[in-house]
Tab-separated table of C-alpha atoms in Angstrom:
chain	number	residue	atom	x	y	z
J	1	MET	CA	44.895	3.454	57.347
J	2	ALA	CA	47.236	5.127	59.776
J	3	ALA	CA	46.358	8.671	60.666
J	4	GLU	CA	48.979	11.357	61.041
J	5	HIS	CA	46.931	13.123	63.695
J	6	THR	CA	43.415	14.353	64.303
J	7	SER	CA	43.701	17.783	65.790
J	8	PHE	CA	45.862	19.686	63.283
J	9	GLU	CA	47.089	22.212	65.776
J	10	ALA	CA	48.145	25.549	64.353
J	11	GLY	CA	51.617	25.345	62.903
J	12	ALA	CA	51.834	21.562	62.916
J	13	GLU	CA	51.488	21.229	59.154
J	14	ARG	CA	51.485	24.733	57.751
J	15	ALA	CA	53.379	27.933	57.708
J	16	GLY	CA	51.346	30.645	59.426
J	17	ARG	CA	51.384	33.201	56.650
J	18	TRP	CA	50.133	30.676	54.083
J	19	GLY	CA	47.189	29.565	56.220
J	20	LEU	CA	45.545	26.408	54.905
J	21	PHE	CA	47.677	26.489	51.749
J	22	GLY	CA	50.427	25.219	54.051
J	23	HIS	CA	48.176	22.358	55.230
J	24	ARG	CA	49.143	19.283	53.172
J	25	THR	CA	45.848	17.454	53.707
J	26	PHE	CA	43.784	20.490	52.792
J	27	ARG	CA	45.944	21.159	49.719
J	28	LEU	CA	45.210	17.664	48.426
J	29	LEU	CA	41.471	18.192	48.907
J	30	LEU	CA	41.654	21.603	47.211
J	31	ILE	CA	43.652	20.342	44.207
J	32	GLY	CA	41.401	17.335	43.724
J	33	GLU	CA	38.166	19.287	43.974
J	34	THR	CA	39.292	22.198	41.801
J	35	THR	CA	40.396	19.737	39.111
J	36	SER	CA	37.077	17.893	39.319
J	37	LYS	CA	35.067	21.129	39.155
J	38	PHE	CA	37.097	22.213	36.109
J	39	GLY	CA	36.158	18.970	34.357
J	40	THR	CA	32.513	19.361	35.369
J	41	SER	CA	32.510	22.938	34.072
J	42	ILE	CA	33.769	21.688	30.703
J	43	THR	CA	31.044	19.037	30.636
J	44	SER	CA	28.359	21.652	31.313
J	45	VAL	CA	29.175	22.992	27.838
J	46	LEU	CA	29.947	19.723	26.055
J	47	LEU	CA	26.953	17.627	27.115
J	48	PRO	CA	24.301	19.987	25.631
J	49	LEU	CA	26.516	20.447	22.557
J	50	ILE	CA	26.647	16.670	22.047
J	51	ALA	CA	22.851	16.523	22.314
J	52	VAL	CA	22.339	19.352	19.803
J	53	VAL	CA	25.219	18.919	17.343
J	54	THR	CA	25.884	15.172	17.408
J	55	LEU	CA	22.442	13.753	18.173
J	56	ASP	CA	20.194	16.548	16.812
J	57	ALA	CA	18.062	16.429	19.959
J	58	SER	CA	14.878	18.491	20.260
J	59	PRO	CA	14.762	21.558	22.569
J	60	THR	CA	12.518	19.601	24.966
J	61	LEU	CA	15.079	16.812	25.313
J	62	VAL	CA	17.915	19.326	25.733
J	63	GLY	CA	15.929	20.994	28.517
J	64	LEU	CA	15.380	17.616	30.150
J	65	LEU	CA	19.104	16.903	29.862
J	66	THR	CA	19.842	20.197	31.642
J	67	ALA	CA	17.408	19.381	34.463
J	68	ALA	CA	18.430	15.712	34.830
J	69	PRO	CA	21.472	16.226	37.149
J	70	TRP	CA	19.263	18.094	39.633
J	71	LEU	CA	16.394	15.595	39.774
J	72	PRO	CA	18.189	13.041	42.035
J	73	TRP	CA	18.201	15.623	44.835
J	74	LEU	CA	14.417	15.328	44.984
J	75	VAL	CA	14.525	11.515	45.181
J	76	VAL	CA	17.609	10.552	47.209
J	77	GLY	CA	18.575	13.835	48.883
J	78	LEU	CA	17.270	12.936	52.352
J	79	PRO	CA	18.260	9.224	52.352
J	80	ALA	CA	21.759	10.251	51.247
J	81	GLY	CA	22.249	12.243	54.451
J	82	ALA	CA	21.242	9.298	56.644
J	83	TRP	CA	23.485	6.875	54.743
J	84	VAL	CA	26.480	9.243	54.692
J	85	ASP	CA	26.273	9.644	58.487
J	86	GLN	CA	26.738	5.872	58.800
J	87	LEU	CA	29.586	5.420	56.288
J	88	PRO	CA	33.222	6.575	56.049
J	89	LYS	CA	32.872	9.832	54.137
J	90	ARG	CA	36.161	9.551	52.263
J	91	ARG	CA	35.131	6.121	50.939
J	92	VAL	CA	31.771	7.527	49.806
J	93	MET	CA	33.575	10.279	47.872
J	94	HIS	CA	35.914	7.706	46.275
J	95	VAL	CA	33.036	5.592	45.026
J	96	CYS	CA	31.213	8.645	43.663
J	97	ASN	CA	34.331	9.905	41.842
J	98	LEU	CA	35.092	6.546	40.263
J	99	SER	CA	31.454	6.029	39.248
J	100	SER	CA	31.325	9.443	37.573
J	101	ALA	CA	34.630	8.782	35.771
J	102	VAL	CA	33.260	5.535	34.296
J	103	LEU	CA	29.916	7.095	33.362
J	104	PHE	CA	31.425	10.044	31.504
J	105	ALA	CA	33.952	7.789	29.743
J	106	SER	CA	31.020	5.663	28.528
J	107	VAL	CA	29.841	8.494	26.257
J	108	PRO	CA	32.892	8.591	23.921
J	109	ALA	CA	33.021	4.778	24.095
J	110	ALA	CA	29.400	4.551	22.913
J	111	ARG	CA	30.070	7.133	20.225
J	112	TRP	CA	33.065	5.211	18.861
J	113	LEU	CA	30.968	2.018	18.849
J	114	GLY	CA	28.183	3.815	16.987
J	115	VAL	CA	25.532	3.260	19.683
J	116	LEU	CA	25.314	6.685	21.370
J	117	THR	CA	21.768	8.005	21.862
J	118	ILE	CA	20.128	10.891	23.699
J	119	TRP	CA	18.787	8.338	26.202
J	120	HIS	CA	22.382	7.330	26.989
J	121	LEU	CA	23.186	10.992	27.725
J	122	LEU	CA	20.095	11.307	29.926
J	123	ALA	CA	21.073	8.181	31.857
J	124	VAL	CA	24.611	9.523	32.361
J	125	ALA	CA	23.242	12.884	33.548
J	126	LEU	CA	20.855	11.218	36.025
J	127	LEU	CA	23.416	8.746	37.397
J	128	THR	CA	26.226	11.290	37.739
J	129	GLY	CA	23.688	13.613	39.365
J	130	THR	CA	22.946	10.855	41.873
J	131	ALA	CA	26.670	10.453	42.555
J	132	THR	CA	26.876	14.218	43.080
J	133	VAL	CA	24.143	14.055	45.743
J	134	PHE	CA	26.162	11.580	47.806
J	135	PHE	CA	29.497	13.250	47.088
J	136	SER	CA	28.280	16.756	48.020
J	137	THR	CA	26.719	15.520	51.259
J	138	ALA	CA	29.864	13.608	52.284
J	139	TYR	CA	32.196	16.387	51.104
J	140	SER	CA	30.464	19.105	53.127
J	141	SER	CA	30.524	16.845	56.207
J	142	TYR	CA	34.183	15.837	55.681
J	143	LEU	CA	35.932	19.205	55.945
J	144	PRO	CA	35.343	19.583	59.737
J	145	SER	CA	37.397	16.417	60.274
J	146	LEU	CA	40.366	17.944	58.400
J	147	VAL	CA	40.629	21.411	59.937
J	148	GLU	CA	39.860	23.171	63.189
J	149	LYS	CA	36.491	24.882	63.615
J	150	SER	CA	38.220	28.250	63.547
J	151	GLU	CA	39.563	27.397	60.076
J	152	LEU	CA	36.270	26.345	58.471
J	153	LEU	CA	35.572	29.793	57.041
J	154	GLU	CA	39.023	29.966	55.440
J	155	GLY	CA	38.720	26.387	54.179
J	156	ASN	CA	35.316	26.921	52.571
J	157	ALA	CA	36.464	30.198	51.031
J	158	LYS	CA	39.488	28.545	49.414
J	159	LEU	CA	37.482	25.539	48.191
J	160	GLN	CA	34.798	27.741	46.667
J	161	GLY	CA	37.465	30.016	45.240
J	162	GLY	CA	38.915	27.035	43.376
J	163	GLU	CA	35.428	26.076	42.188
J	164	HIS	CA	34.696	29.524	40.786
J	165	LEU	CA	38.086	29.796	39.119
J	166	ALA	CA	37.245	26.490	37.433
J	167	ARG	CA	33.934	27.959	36.327
J	168	VAL	CA	35.744	30.916	34.773
J	169	ALA	CA	38.096	28.686	32.774
J	170	GLY	CA	35.880	25.646	32.134
J	171	PRO	CA	33.321	26.910	29.586
J	172	GLY	CA	36.000	28.439	27.372
J	173	ALA	CA	38.067	25.268	27.558
J	174	GLY	CA	34.967	23.230	26.722
J	175	GLY	CA	34.274	25.329	23.641
J	176	LEU	CA	37.906	25.096	22.526
J	177	LEU	CA	37.929	21.310	23.003
J	178	ALA	CA	34.725	20.989	20.990
J	179	GLN	CA	36.304	22.999	18.178
J	180	LEU	CA	39.631	21.127	18.171
J	181	SER	CA	38.638	17.528	18.877
J	182	GLY	CA	34.857	17.407	18.614
J	183	THR	CA	32.255	17.388	21.347
J	184	VAL	CA	32.422	13.742	22.438
J	185	PRO	CA	36.186	13.172	23.087
J	186	GLY	CA	36.280	16.188	25.396
J	187	LEU	CA	34.290	14.235	27.999
J	188	LEU	CA	37.366	12.082	28.575
J	189	LEU	CA	38.945	15.104	30.240
J	190	ASP	CA	36.091	15.257	32.739
J	191	SER	CA	36.476	11.526	33.362
J	192	LEU	CA	40.176	12.084	34.013
J	193	SER	CA	39.415	14.967	36.392
J	194	PHE	CA	37.390	12.626	38.625
J	195	LEU	CA	40.312	10.184	38.698
J	196	VAL	CA	42.640	13.012	39.765
J	197	SER	CA	40.205	13.942	42.553
J	198	SER	CA	40.087	10.314	43.703
J	199	TRP	CA	43.902	10.058	43.633
J	200	CYS	CA	44.158	13.157	45.819
J	201	LEU	CA	41.636	11.714	48.278
J	202	ARG	CA	43.652	8.501	48.544
J	203	ARG	CA	46.672	10.521	49.650
J	204	VAL	CA	44.757	12.279	52.424
J	205	ARG	CA	45.881	11.070	55.836
J	206	ALA	CA	43.313	12.180	58.370
J	207	GLU	CA	41.205	10.274	60.833
J	208	GLU	CA	37.455	10.780	60.555
J	209	PRO	CA	35.147	10.661	63.570
J	210	PRO	CA	33.657	7.170	63.889
J	211	ALA	CA	30.633	6.634	61.645
J	212	VAL	CA	27.367	6.477	63.540
J	213	ARG	CA	25.836	3.032	63.013
J	214	GLY	CA	22.491	3.130	64.739
J	215	GLY	CA	19.815	0.510	64.568
J	216	ARG	CA	17.100	3.010	63.722
J	217	ARG	CA	15.212	2.697	60.492
J	218	LEU	CA	16.081	4.958	57.599
J	219	ARG	CA	12.873	6.965	57.950
J	220	ALA	CA	13.572	7.644	61.620
J	221	GLN	CA	17.137	8.737	60.846
J	222	MET	CA	15.959	11.118	58.126
J	223	SER	CA	13.347	12.506	60.504
J	224	GLN	CA	16.076	13.405	62.992
J	225	GLY	CA	17.739	15.710	60.473
J	226	LEU	CA	14.423	17.232	59.441
J	227	ARG	CA	13.396	17.854	63.055
J	228	PHE	CA	16.742	19.452	63.897
J	229	VAL	CA	16.305	21.920	61.015
J	230	ALA	CA	12.597	22.506	61.682
J	231	HIS	CA	13.185	23.383	65.361
J	232	ASP	CA	16.188	25.676	64.800
J	233	ARG	CA	15.330	29.261	63.842
J	234	LEU	CA	18.801	30.139	62.558
J	235	LEU	CA	19.035	27.103	60.277
J	236	ARG	CA	15.515	27.742	58.998
J	237	ALA	CA	16.418	31.335	58.146
J	238	VAL	CA	19.614	30.580	56.214
J	239	ILE	CA	18.085	27.584	54.408
J	240	ALA	CA	15.039	29.653	53.400
J	241	PHE	CA	17.393	32.312	52.071
J	242	GLY	CA	19.334	29.720	50.067
J	243	ALA	CA	16.151	28.274	48.574
J	244	ALA	CA	14.801	31.714	47.633
J	245	ALA	CA	18.139	32.807	46.166
J	246	ASN	CA	18.433	29.621	44.085
J	247	LEU	CA	14.866	30.055	42.829
J	248	ALA	CA	15.637	33.570	41.594
J	249	LEU	CA	19.101	32.661	40.313
J	250	ALA	CA	17.769	29.708	38.293
J	251	GLY	CA	15.188	32.005	36.720
J	252	TYR	CA	17.928	34.492	35.927
J	253	GLU	CA	20.124	31.842	34.305
J	254	ALA	CA	17.180	30.552	32.257
J	255	VAL	CA	16.606	33.971	30.660
J	256	ASN	CA	20.139	35.400	30.807
J	257	ILE	CA	21.353	34.347	27.332
J	258	VAL	CA	17.996	35.029	25.679
J	259	PHE	CA	17.984	38.514	27.206
J	260	LEU	CA	21.458	39.353	25.907
J	261	VAL	CA	20.769	38.000	22.413
J	262	ARG	CA	17.158	39.083	21.795
J	263	ALA	CA	16.655	42.135	23.995
J	264	VAL	CA	20.163	43.611	23.861
J	265	GLY	CA	21.135	42.268	20.402
J	266	LEU	CA	24.575	40.860	21.182
J	267	GLY	CA	26.553	38.228	19.267
J	268	PRO	CA	28.004	35.011	20.727
J	269	GLY	CA	31.411	36.532	21.534
J	270	SER	CA	29.980	39.397	23.567
J	271	VAL	CA	27.485	37.086	25.267
J	272	GLY	CA	30.287	34.767	26.343
J	273	LEU	CA	32.378	37.626	27.688
J	274	LEU	CA	29.534	39.155	29.688
J	275	SER	CA	28.395	35.762	30.955
J	276	SER	CA	31.816	35.213	32.527
J	277	CYS	CA	31.299	38.244	34.782
J	278	ALA	CA	29.238	36.165	37.204
J	279	ALA	CA	32.085	33.668	37.626
J	280	VAL	CA	34.514	36.526	38.245
J	281	GLY	CA	32.065	37.859	40.836
J	282	GLY	CA	32.118	34.449	42.510
J	283	VAL	CA	35.884	34.668	42.927
J	284	LEU	CA	35.559	38.179	44.387
J	285	GLY	CA	32.897	36.936	46.815
J	286	VAL	CA	35.243	34.229	48.058
J	287	LEU	CA	37.986	36.800	48.627
J	288	CYS	CA	35.647	39.144	50.518
J	289	ALA	CA	33.853	36.632	52.764
J	290	GLY	CA	36.621	36.200	55.336
J	291	ARG	CA	37.464	39.887	55.476
J	292	LEU	CA	33.828	40.855	56.023
J	293	ALA	CA	33.488	38.238	58.766
J	294	ARG	CA	36.593	39.452	60.582
J	295	ARG	CA	35.569	43.102	60.373
J	296	LEU	CA	31.819	42.869	60.992
J	297	GLY	CA	31.257	39.451	62.556
J	298	THR	CA	29.788	36.495	60.680
J	299	ALA	CA	26.094	37.363	61.214
J	300	ARG	CA	26.498	40.999	60.216
J	301	ALA	CA	28.735	40.001	57.299
J	302	LEU	CA	25.989	37.687	56.012
J	303	LEU	CA	23.452	40.515	56.068
J	304	ALA	CA	25.896	42.999	54.559
J	305	ALA	CA	26.873	40.657	51.721
J	306	GLN	CA	23.268	40.041	50.640
J	307	LEU	CA	21.710	43.443	51.320
J	308	GLY	CA	24.699	45.311	49.922
J	309	SER	CA	25.001	43.326	46.690
J	310	ALA	CA	21.506	42.225	45.616
J	311	PRO	CA	20.249	45.718	44.643
J	312	PHE	CA	23.026	45.881	42.020
J	313	GLY	CA	21.121	43.154	40.165
J	314	LEU	CA	18.499	45.775	39.323
J	315	LEU	CA	21.075	47.317	36.955
J	316	ILE	CA	20.929	44.235	34.697
J	317	PRO	CA	17.511	44.923	33.076
J	318	LEU	CA	18.807	48.406	32.120
J	319	THR	CA	21.431	46.829	29.828
J	320	ALA	CA	21.525	48.106	26.249
J	321	PRO	CA	24.139	48.263	23.445
J	322	GLY	CA	27.126	50.541	23.922
J	323	PRO	CA	28.146	51.988	27.297
J	324	ARG	CA	25.049	50.535	28.970
J	325	LEU	CA	26.591	47.060	28.644
J	326	ALA	CA	28.437	48.083	31.813
J	327	PHE	CA	25.136	47.728	33.688
J	328	PHE	CA	25.148	43.987	33.016
J	329	ALA	CA	28.833	43.578	33.859
J	330	ILE	CA	28.570	45.476	37.152
J	331	GLY	CA	25.197	44.037	38.139
J	332	SER	CA	26.062	40.380	37.534
J	333	THR	CA	29.548	40.666	39.062
J	334	VAL	CA	28.481	42.363	42.302
J	335	THR	CA	25.333	40.270	42.748
J	336	MET	CA	27.201	36.991	42.349
J	337	ALA	CA	29.989	38.202	44.642
J	338	GLY	CA	27.423	38.774	47.386
J	339	LEU	CA	25.703	35.415	46.871
J	340	VAL	CA	28.981	33.488	46.980
J	341	ALA	CA	30.180	35.356	50.073
J	342	CYS	CA	26.865	34.425	51.741
J	343	ASN	CA	27.323	30.801	50.733
J	344	VAL	CA	30.824	30.630	52.227
J	345	LEU	CA	29.539	32.050	55.517
J	346	ILE	CA	26.468	29.777	55.637
J	347	VAL	CA	28.333	26.541	54.843
J	348	SER	CA	30.968	27.335	57.475
J	349	PHE	CA	28.243	28.131	60.007
J	350	ARG	CA	26.409	24.859	59.317
J	351	GLN	CA	29.587	22.778	59.616
J	352	SER	CA	30.547	24.225	62.997
J	353	TYR	CA	27.005	24.550	64.373
J	354	CYS	CA	25.543	21.076	63.756
J	355	PRO	CA	26.401	18.046	65.923
J	356	GLU	CA	28.855	15.730	64.141
J	357	ASP	CA	26.520	12.752	64.229
J	358	LEU	CA	23.771	14.760	62.486
J	359	LEU	CA	25.877	16.791	60.072
J	360	GLY	CA	25.291	14.559	57.045
J	361	ARG	CA	21.522	14.543	57.542
J	362	VAL	CA	21.304	18.283	58.219
J	363	THR	CA	23.508	18.969	55.180
J	364	ALA	CA	21.332	16.732	53.002
J	365	THR	CA	18.171	18.448	54.265
J	366	ALA	CA	19.608	21.889	53.553
J	367	LEU	CA	20.859	20.942	50.102
J	368	LEU	CA	17.591	19.211	49.219
J	369	ILE	CA	15.557	22.317	50.094
J	370	ASN	CA	18.031	24.663	48.403
J	371	PHE	CA	18.383	22.664	45.178
J	372	SER	CA	14.713	21.703	44.868
J	373	THR	CA	13.940	25.294	43.845
J	374	VAL	CA	16.437	25.229	40.941
J	375	PRO	CA	14.275	23.355	38.403
J	376	VAL	CA	11.212	25.351	39.539
J	377	GLY	CA	13.028	28.645	38.981
J	378	ALA	CA	14.377	27.548	35.604
J	379	VAL	CA	10.942	26.472	34.344
J	380	ALA	CA	9.300	29.626	35.740
J	381	GLY	CA	11.940	31.853	34.120
J	382	GLY	CA	11.430	30.213	30.734
J	383	ALA	CA	7.634	30.413	31.036
J	384	LEU	CA	7.703	34.092	32.023
J	385	ASP	CA	10.049	34.824	29.131
J	386	SER	CA	7.601	33.197	26.702
J	387	VAL	CA	4.690	35.269	28.038
J	388	LEU	CA	6.253	38.618	28.947
J	389	GLY	CA	9.491	38.751	26.958
J	390	PRO	CA	13.105	38.786	28.160
J	391	ARG	CA	13.420	42.312	29.572
J	392	PRO	CA	10.284	42.272	31.789
J	393	THR	CA	11.289	38.785	32.970
J	394	MET	CA	14.760	40.050	33.827
J	395	TRP	CA	13.154	42.778	35.957
J	396	LEU	CA	11.145	40.128	37.817
J	397	VAL	CA	14.053	37.764	38.517
J	398	SER	CA	16.336	40.653	39.528
J	399	GLY	CA	13.679	41.818	41.974
J	400	ALA	CA	13.329	38.255	43.269
J	401	LEU	CA	17.071	38.183	44.028
J	402	VAL	CA	16.631	41.283	46.190
J	403	ALA	CA	13.582	39.766	47.935
J	404	ALA	CA	15.523	36.541	48.633
J	405	GLY	CA	17.252	38.309	51.532
J	406	LEU	CA	14.019	38.714	53.509
J	407	PRO	CA	14.492	35.486	55.563
J	408	LEU	CA	17.809	36.893	56.809
J	409	LEU	CA	15.982	39.881	58.279
J	410	SER	CA	13.968	37.631	60.593
J	411	GLY	CA	14.319	37.975	64.330
J	412	SER	CA	16.691	34.990	64.539
J	413	LEU	CA	19.615	37.018	63.158
J	414	ARG	CA	18.616	40.379	64.605
J	415	GLY	CA	21.117	41.772	67.081
J	416	LEU	CA	23.740	39.066	66.439
J	417	ARG	CA	27.306	40.032	65.630
J	418	ASP	CA	28.465	36.450	65.038
J	419	LEU	CA	26.610	33.308	64.128
J	420	PRO	CA	26.795	30.877	67.090
J	421	ALA	CA	29.204	27.927	67.038
J	422	ALA	CA	26.708	25.528	68.647
J	423	PRO	CA	22.945	25.272	69.193
J	424	PRO	CA	21.546	26.654	72.470
J	425	LEU	CA	21.279	24.106	75.254
């Protein structure tokens, strides 16, 4: 494949005032990924609905279906980083997109043939989750080959902005599709979204750095990424923060709906409206991340985003009918805005900070640690809810979100205005 160029000097492909929106290659990536995330957001509603409405699955199986996409991170998270570092990343993303398209299309096909079972859904969730592990690792390592280091923050902000806009629109679209055409046919839209993402990737014309094809064994290659993270204080701090935040956030999401229905006494319409506040907060966080970084510096912006937003989560347990519903709206919006702004800053830091030949393995290590706490937090949130009730549990998970910022207060970030662009020699 012929490459247009590799450096993407300012002004070569884009109009200055439009930033990366004027960058053809980046636009293709943004359109493809936003479309794919919109389809995935629809599926997050449809897949559990298929299990409950179509297959009459038990609550235990529905819970397992919810956890299934995350389980592959625990099994193939580290090997994925080593493999991605040795393969063309765009090709890895193609294969993952096409595999997910076929897997999701298999559900309506099985339904029309009369052979759909809950075990088919579980297999689809596990296999598409495995594809997501490889795609996410390659995707996070691919952006630095498309844009300059100075543009990584803007690029990540725009990509995550598209993702959160998809999350705002996706659940409602999923519910509407289920009402108009049934739960199963709606999955074809998600399958189509992966094909659109793959089509956009095929039109990207950018030369990747050569894949590193070493003769070292897989275990030794994985160990390199682990050692790099273990010996770097800054990476340890931001990864520990991500893991702690995901632990608390998963607990919050496990009890969120139960809290609004049983403790506050809301109906489905109000629950849906209030639940969308977090997605709106995500969009606001994307918009604020770059401005905070320019004004305060990236290190100070990271601290400000977490420490300034997390305490608003303590408003959520105060929610009650009437005017006190505003506590939930404000708390969830501001808290999520801070978390997403932190994520934009951390991903951009990791992409510019890590050596290119280790980026896939370091990314996989970070994502493995961060995502491994999600099922733990979800199970813990549900267990606490069963023992203590929804409102006391909401107090605990809201407090945990505040405490998640403690790793950022470690000495590694103290006194820094900006996060460094490279490890110390």
